[in-house]
Amino acid sequence: MEIDFTSSGHIVGIDLGTTNSLVAFMDLTGPRIIPGADGDKLVPSVVSVTPNGGTVVGNPARELLITQPERSVYSVKRLMGRGIEDVAEELKLFPFRVAPGSESVMQLQLGNRTFTPPEISALVLRQLKQNAEDYFGVPVDKAVITVPAYFNDAQRQATKDAGRIAGLEVLRLVNEPTAAALAYGLDKRENGVVAVYDFGGGTFDISILKLHDGIFEVLATNGDTHLGGDDIDNLLLRIALEDVASEWGQDLSTDGEGVQRLRRAVIQAKERLSFVPSAMIELEYRGKKYEREITRELFDKLITPIVDRTLGPCRDCIKDAGVAVDQIDEVVMVGGSTRIPLVRSSVENLFRSKPHTELNPDEVVALGAAVQAAILSGTVDNKLLLDVTPLSLGIEIMGGVVSKLIHRNSTIPASATENFTTGVDGQTNVLIHVVQGERELVKDNRSLARFDLKGIDPVPAGLARIEVRFLIDANGILSVTARDQRTGKEHSVEVKPSYGLTDEQVEKMIQESVEQAEQDFSARQVREQRVEADAILLAVGKAHKHGAYSELADEERAAIDKSVNEVMLVYNSDDHHLIAAKIEQLNQATIKLAENMLKGTQT
Amino acid sequence: MTSGVTDYYAVLGIPRGLNLSLDALQQRYYELSRQLHPDRFMQKPEAERQRALDMSSALNDAYRTLKDPVKRAQYLLGLEGFDIGEQRSKDVPPELLEEVFELNMALEEMRGGDDSARPQLEQAEKTFAKMLAESDQELAALFVKYDAAPSREILTQIRNVLNRRKYIQNLVSEVEKTLIPT
């Protein structure tokens, strides 16, 4: 394949969502979504492993989720950058199977294979990359990927790792609400204060931005990375499971397929309820039938606690942004869950203005990512995003207390320097514990990493003076550098991330992923050759009955029959070259036959 | 913490001073952001990208500090060699002694479950909010005075206002925490 390294224009924008993912790009007419081979713009973020160990992504995987739930995984975004203890509650509701040995890095068991959450996300990304490559006809290896604004450092790093594993250079992580604002500001508004309420499948974000002649300055952001449509699904699912248990006298919750069928029924009812006042949850399974009507009224009552959980972060965000509610010119709605009427009315009540719903809430984030990709490639030069870090960054000091270095809602890139010294004579290293969060005690915050400052000159206690610089880059990811103030020497900083993968692990996964992709690719080529073989065998079979066939010489007929046999012999082989060679042989053997048949039709 | 390594005024290209126009500051910040933000250097060599990262983080740090009057004053005090440590703000300003004494009594009662102290605390909250507004005005006046004729004497006055302000702010958040327990 000819690789065009000069076409740096193909930087794609990717919305890696909890429920669905999309890939988009920007041309002269503006940003647009690239559909998959099936014509669908949304690629469900579902991965399924086939019995022979291959992987399936998107719509086909969503079907397999029903029939082989034990080999399928969805909503893996909720596990990105999380420790096993964080997701214990989560795992009760999702059919995820954690593989043994997941203490340091979580591993999910799918059939006979295990995957970390970034590897699952990488499979989704690889599919989107493939869709873009099929669309452009050239390789795509650079991307802007969106993340929830409220994602912490580990969750961002995990997303970046997923990109690398998928063979993508992640030029930028952009916060989802900010991306939405960029797409919105592109065609709706140039100046003013805009709030973006982003309620998706698994995460909730609220961001308030000031738009000023092409500058998109985020004033504040807030959210909950574990709050979304999934929670509504799980709530309804629990109710339906209880119903089924009492009606059928059968606990369906241990039946993987039954749960997934019921989950799908519940989601369908939820989605209908956004448009009609009443909907049925219907399940027909193994000869039994369950039906239940849910009215909008009951639905609203059930989900009120979930919707209310979005309002606290909204109030905090307004306060942090330093604006009054009536100074907010627009509220833009993003994410599938904003189709729910109760969500819309709650937002309207809080912001005292009718929210904007005319943009497709599923697509706007990906479109914004494509705009950011165009900004990075230099094709759009009058727009600039100034985003913030969602969480305060601090270090552990005496007594397990946090000393904040960079406060939340600081515009990124942002930095802070702090001086450290030794506490014991001759001490040659200092351990620094970095945390993220708003609470005063270390134990109530998120541990990010432990840094070991090594190679300090052995001097009396308190004499060493090491300046440590903490830098949060434009992706919201932390890096640390250290310098000895006395000697001017740069110190090596050894990072031990509290959650997530080491560089070595990511490298190994990239390697494995390339190998797997090769296998998957060769499996695809085998399938394609079999389709070819089917076609030619069918054509030759039909030709047997044609007059032109009987006109052939005996040895010509014998050559055709021999080639047909050989194609059938290699048909089930895994070597696509071999199948192709035999097809070609049959092709050659039938040239005269084909010519004669063609002549026959012409005369 | 900032140890005077980067001069935020120099980063923004404005003269040292305390009475700044926020509109002009924002405009300057936006202009420089358009030039220095890492987004503008994506297609450039690694060294230039690293430099953009350093410069734009310094720009953001500078703007964040200077756009806020209190942070701005603290920063300038630091530049001028004033000690702006935490411990000073713990000393009760003499003129507040009586009020703080009464407030602490009310806070104790409230924490002990006695809700009758609530009106008194709510009143205190209002009083302190008013005091904060007054010290903001006081600061603004001192800023103008300092820019007209910079002197250590004015800076000392500013530091005293800042300490008092910080003290009141701590009281307010104490009261808030007690009134709305998290």
PDB file of N, CA and C in Angstrom, chain A residues 96-130:
ATOM      1  N   PHE A  96     -19.242  -8.084  33.963  1.00  0.00           N
ATOM      2  CA  PHE A  96     -17.813  -8.178  33.716  1.00  0.00           C
ATOM      3  C   PHE A  96     -17.198  -9.242  34.615  1.00  0.00           C
ATOM      4  N   ARG A  97     -16.317 -10.025  34.056  1.00  0.00           N
ATOM      5  CA  ARG A  97     -15.593 -11.006  34.841  1.00  0.00           C
ATOM      6  C   ARG A  97     -14.147 -10.555  34.969  1.00  0.00           C
ATOM      7  N   VAL A  98     -13.749 -10.317  36.201  1.00  0.00           N
ATOM      8  CA  VAL A  98     -12.378  -9.882  36.426  1.00  0.00           C
ATOM      9  C   VAL A  98     -11.495 -11.119  36.505  1.00  0.00           C
ATOM     10  N   ALA A  99     -10.410 -11.108  35.731  1.00  0.00           N
ATOM     11  CA  ALA A  99      -9.515 -12.252  35.710  1.00  0.00           C
ATOM     12  C   ALA A  99      -8.660 -12.274  36.962  1.00  0.00           C
ATOM     13  N   PRO A 100      -8.190 -13.450  37.359  1.00  0.00           N
ATOM     14  CA  PRO A 100      -7.308 -13.511  38.529  1.00  0.00           C
ATOM     15  C   PRO A 100      -6.034 -12.703  38.271  1.00  0.00           C
ATOM     16  N   GLY A 101      -5.421 -12.216  39.330  1.00  0.00           N
ATOM     17  CA  GLY A 101      -4.191 -11.438  39.183  1.00  0.00           C
ATOM     18  C   GLY A 101      -4.460 -10.012  38.764  1.00  0.00           C
ATOM     19  N   SER A 102      -5.642  -9.483  39.132  1.00  0.00           N
ATOM     20  CA  SER A 102      -5.998  -8.136  38.719  1.00  0.00           C
ATOM     21  C   SER A 102      -5.694  -7.088  39.778  1.00  0.00           C
ATOM     22  N   GLU A 103      -4.879  -7.451  40.767  1.00  0.00           N
ATOM     23  CA  GLU A 103      -4.661  -6.520  41.882  1.00  0.00           C
ATOM     24  C   GLU A 103      -3.990  -5.236  41.416  1.00  0.00           C
ATOM     25  N   SER A 104      -2.948  -5.369  40.594  1.00  0.00           N
ATOM     26  CA  SER A 104      -2.238  -4.160  40.172  1.00  0.00           C
ATOM     27  C   SER A 104      -2.900  -3.532  38.948  1.00  0.00           C
ATOM     28  N   VAL A 105      -3.196  -4.339  37.944  1.00  0.00           N
ATOM     29  CA  VAL A 105      -3.878  -3.835  36.750  1.00  0.00           C
ATOM     30  C   VAL A 105      -5.094  -4.719  36.501  1.00  0.00           C
ATOM     31  N   MET A 106      -6.242  -4.083  36.366  1.00  0.00           N
ATOM     32  CA  MET A 106      -7.457  -4.860  36.193  1.00  0.00           C
ATOM     33  C   MET A 106      -7.456  -5.591  34.853  1.00  0.00           C
ATOM     34  N   GLN A 107      -7.840  -6.844  34.887  1.00  0.00           N
ATOM     35  CA  GLN A 107      -7.914  -7.655  33.673  1.00  0.00           C
ATOM     36  C   GLN A 107      -9.311  -8.235  33.564  1.00  0.00           C
ATOM     37  N   LEU A 108      -9.906  -8.124  32.388  1.00  0.00           N
ATOM     38  CA  LEU A 108     -11.222  -8.707  32.178  1.00  0.00           C
ATOM     39  C   LEU A 108     -11.075 -10.004  31.393  1.00  0.00           C
ATOM     40  N   GLN A 109     -11.835 -10.992  31.816  1.00  0.00           N
ATOM     41  CA  GLN A 109     -11.782 -12.288  31.162  1.00  0.00           C
ATOM     42  C   GLN A 109     -12.879 -12.351  30.109  1.00  0.00           C
ATOM     43  N   LEU A 110     -12.491 -12.554  28.853  1.00  0.00           N
ATOM     44  CA  LEU A 110     -13.473 -12.734  27.790  1.00  0.00           C
ATOM     45  C   LEU A 110     -13.106 -14.030  27.074  1.00  0.00           C
ATOM     46  N   GLY A 111     -13.880 -15.073  27.302  1.00  0.00           N
ATOM     47  CA  GLY A 111     -13.521 -16.362  26.726  1.00  0.00           C
ATOM     48  C   GLY A 111     -12.176 -16.784  27.292  1.00  0.00           C
ATOM     49  N   ASN A 112     -11.256 -17.199  26.419  1.00  0.00           N
ATOM     50  CA  ASN A 112      -9.953 -17.642  26.912  1.00  0.00           C
ATOM     51  C   ASN A 112      -8.925 -16.516  26.899  1.00  0.00           C
ATOM     52  N   ARG A 113      -9.378 -15.290  26.621  1.00  0.00           N
ATOM     53  CA  ARG A 113      -8.422 -14.186  26.581  1.00  0.00           C
ATOM     54  C   ARG A 113      -8.699 -13.191  27.701  1.00  0.00           C
ATOM     55  N   THR A 114      -7.644 -12.435  28.082  1.00  0.00           N
ATOM     56  CA  THR A 114      -7.844 -11.381  29.075  1.00  0.00           C
ATOM     57  C   THR A 114      -7.444 -10.039  28.464  1.00  0.00           C
ATOM     58  N   PHE A 115      -8.136  -8.997  28.912  1.00  0.00           N
ATOM     59  CA  PHE A 115      -7.891  -7.660  28.388  1.00  0.00           C
ATOM     60  C   PHE A 115      -7.927  -6.659  29.536  1.00  0.00           C
ATOM     61  N   THR A 116      -7.059  -5.657  29.475  1.00  0.00           N
ATOM     62  CA  THR A 116      -7.207  -4.528  30.389  1.00  0.00           C
ATOM     63  C   THR A 116      -8.218  -3.573  29.754  1.00  0.00           C
ATOM     64  N   PRO A 117      -8.845  -2.687  30.550  1.00  0.00           N
ATOM     65  CA  PRO A 117      -9.789  -1.730  29.950  1.00  0.00           C
ATOM     66  C   PRO A 117      -9.188  -0.918  28.788  1.00  0.00           C
ATOM     67  N   PRO A 118      -7.923  -0.426  28.896  1.00  0.00           N
ATOM     68  CA  PRO A 118      -7.389   0.291  27.722  1.00  0.00           C
ATOM     69  C   PRO A 118      -7.308  -0.581  26.468  1.00  0.00           C
ATOM     70  N   GLU A 119      -7.070  -1.882  26.640  1.00  0.00           N
ATOM     71  CA  GLU A 119      -7.003  -2.751  25.463  1.00  0.00           C
ATOM     72  C   GLU A 119      -8.375  -2.911  24.814  1.00  0.00           C
ATOM     73  N   ILE A 120      -9.412  -2.970  25.652  1.00  0.00           N
ATOM     74  CA  ILE A 120     -10.775  -3.055  25.100  1.00  0.00           C
ATOM     75  C   ILE A 120     -11.076  -1.766  24.323  1.00  0.00           C
ATOM     76  N   SER A 121     -10.768  -0.627  24.962  1.00  0.00           N
ATOM     77  CA  SER A 121     -11.003   0.650  24.284  1.00  0.00           C
ATOM     78  C   SER A 121     -10.194   0.739  23.004  1.00  0.00           C
ATOM     79  N   ALA A 122      -8.983   0.162  23.023  1.00  0.00           N
ATOM     80  CA  ALA A 122      -8.127   0.186  21.831  1.00  0.00           C
ATOM     81  C   ALA A 122      -8.798  -0.558  20.675  1.00  0.00           C
ATOM     82  N   LEU A 123      -9.520  -1.624  20.995  1.00  0.00           N
ATOM     83  CA  LEU A 123     -10.207  -2.374  19.931  1.00  0.00           C
ATOM     84  C   LEU A 123     -11.292  -1.512  19.294  1.00  0.00           C
ATOM     85  N   VAL A 124     -11.995  -0.741  20.120  1.00  0.00           N
ATOM     86  CA  VAL A 124     -13.014   0.170  19.590  1.00  0.00           C
ATOM     87  C   VAL A 124     -12.333   1.240  18.728  1.00  0.00           C
ATOM     88  N   LEU A 125     -11.228   1.786  19.243  1.00  0.00           N
ATOM     89  CA  LEU A 125     -10.497   2.819  18.500  1.00  0.00           C
ATOM     90  C   LEU A 125      -9.972   2.275  17.176  1.00  0.00           C
ATOM     91  N   ARG A 126      -9.481   1.026  17.215  1.00  0.00           N
ATOM     92  CA  ARG A 126      -8.952   0.419  15.998  1.00  0.00           C
ATOM     93  C   ARG A 126     -10.048   0.304  14.934  1.00  0.00           C
ATOM     94  N   GLN A 127     -11.265  -0.002  15.391  1.00  0.00           N
ATOM     95  CA  GLN A 127     -12.387  -0.089  14.454  1.00  0.00           C
ATOM     96  C   GLN A 127     -12.677   1.281  13.826  1.00  0.00           C
ATOM     97  N   LEU A 128     -12.644   2.328  14.666  1.00  0.00           N
ATOM     98  CA  LEU A 128     -12.907   3.681  14.158  1.00  0.00           C
ATOM     99  C   LEU A 128     -11.802   4.105  13.187  1.00  0.00           C
ATOM    100  N   LYS A 129     -10.570   3.748  13.539  1.00  0.00           N
ATOM    101  CA  LYS A 129      -9.417   4.034  12.683  1.00  0.00           C
ATOM    102  C   LYS A 129      -9.632   3.356  11.334  1.00  0.00           C
ATOM    103  N   GLN A 130     -10.060   2.091  11.392  1.00  0.00           N
ATOM    104  CA  GLN A 130     -10.315   1.325  10.169  1.00  0.00           C
ATOM    105  C   GLN A 130     -11.404   2.000   9.326  1.00  0.00           C
TER     106      GLN A 130
END
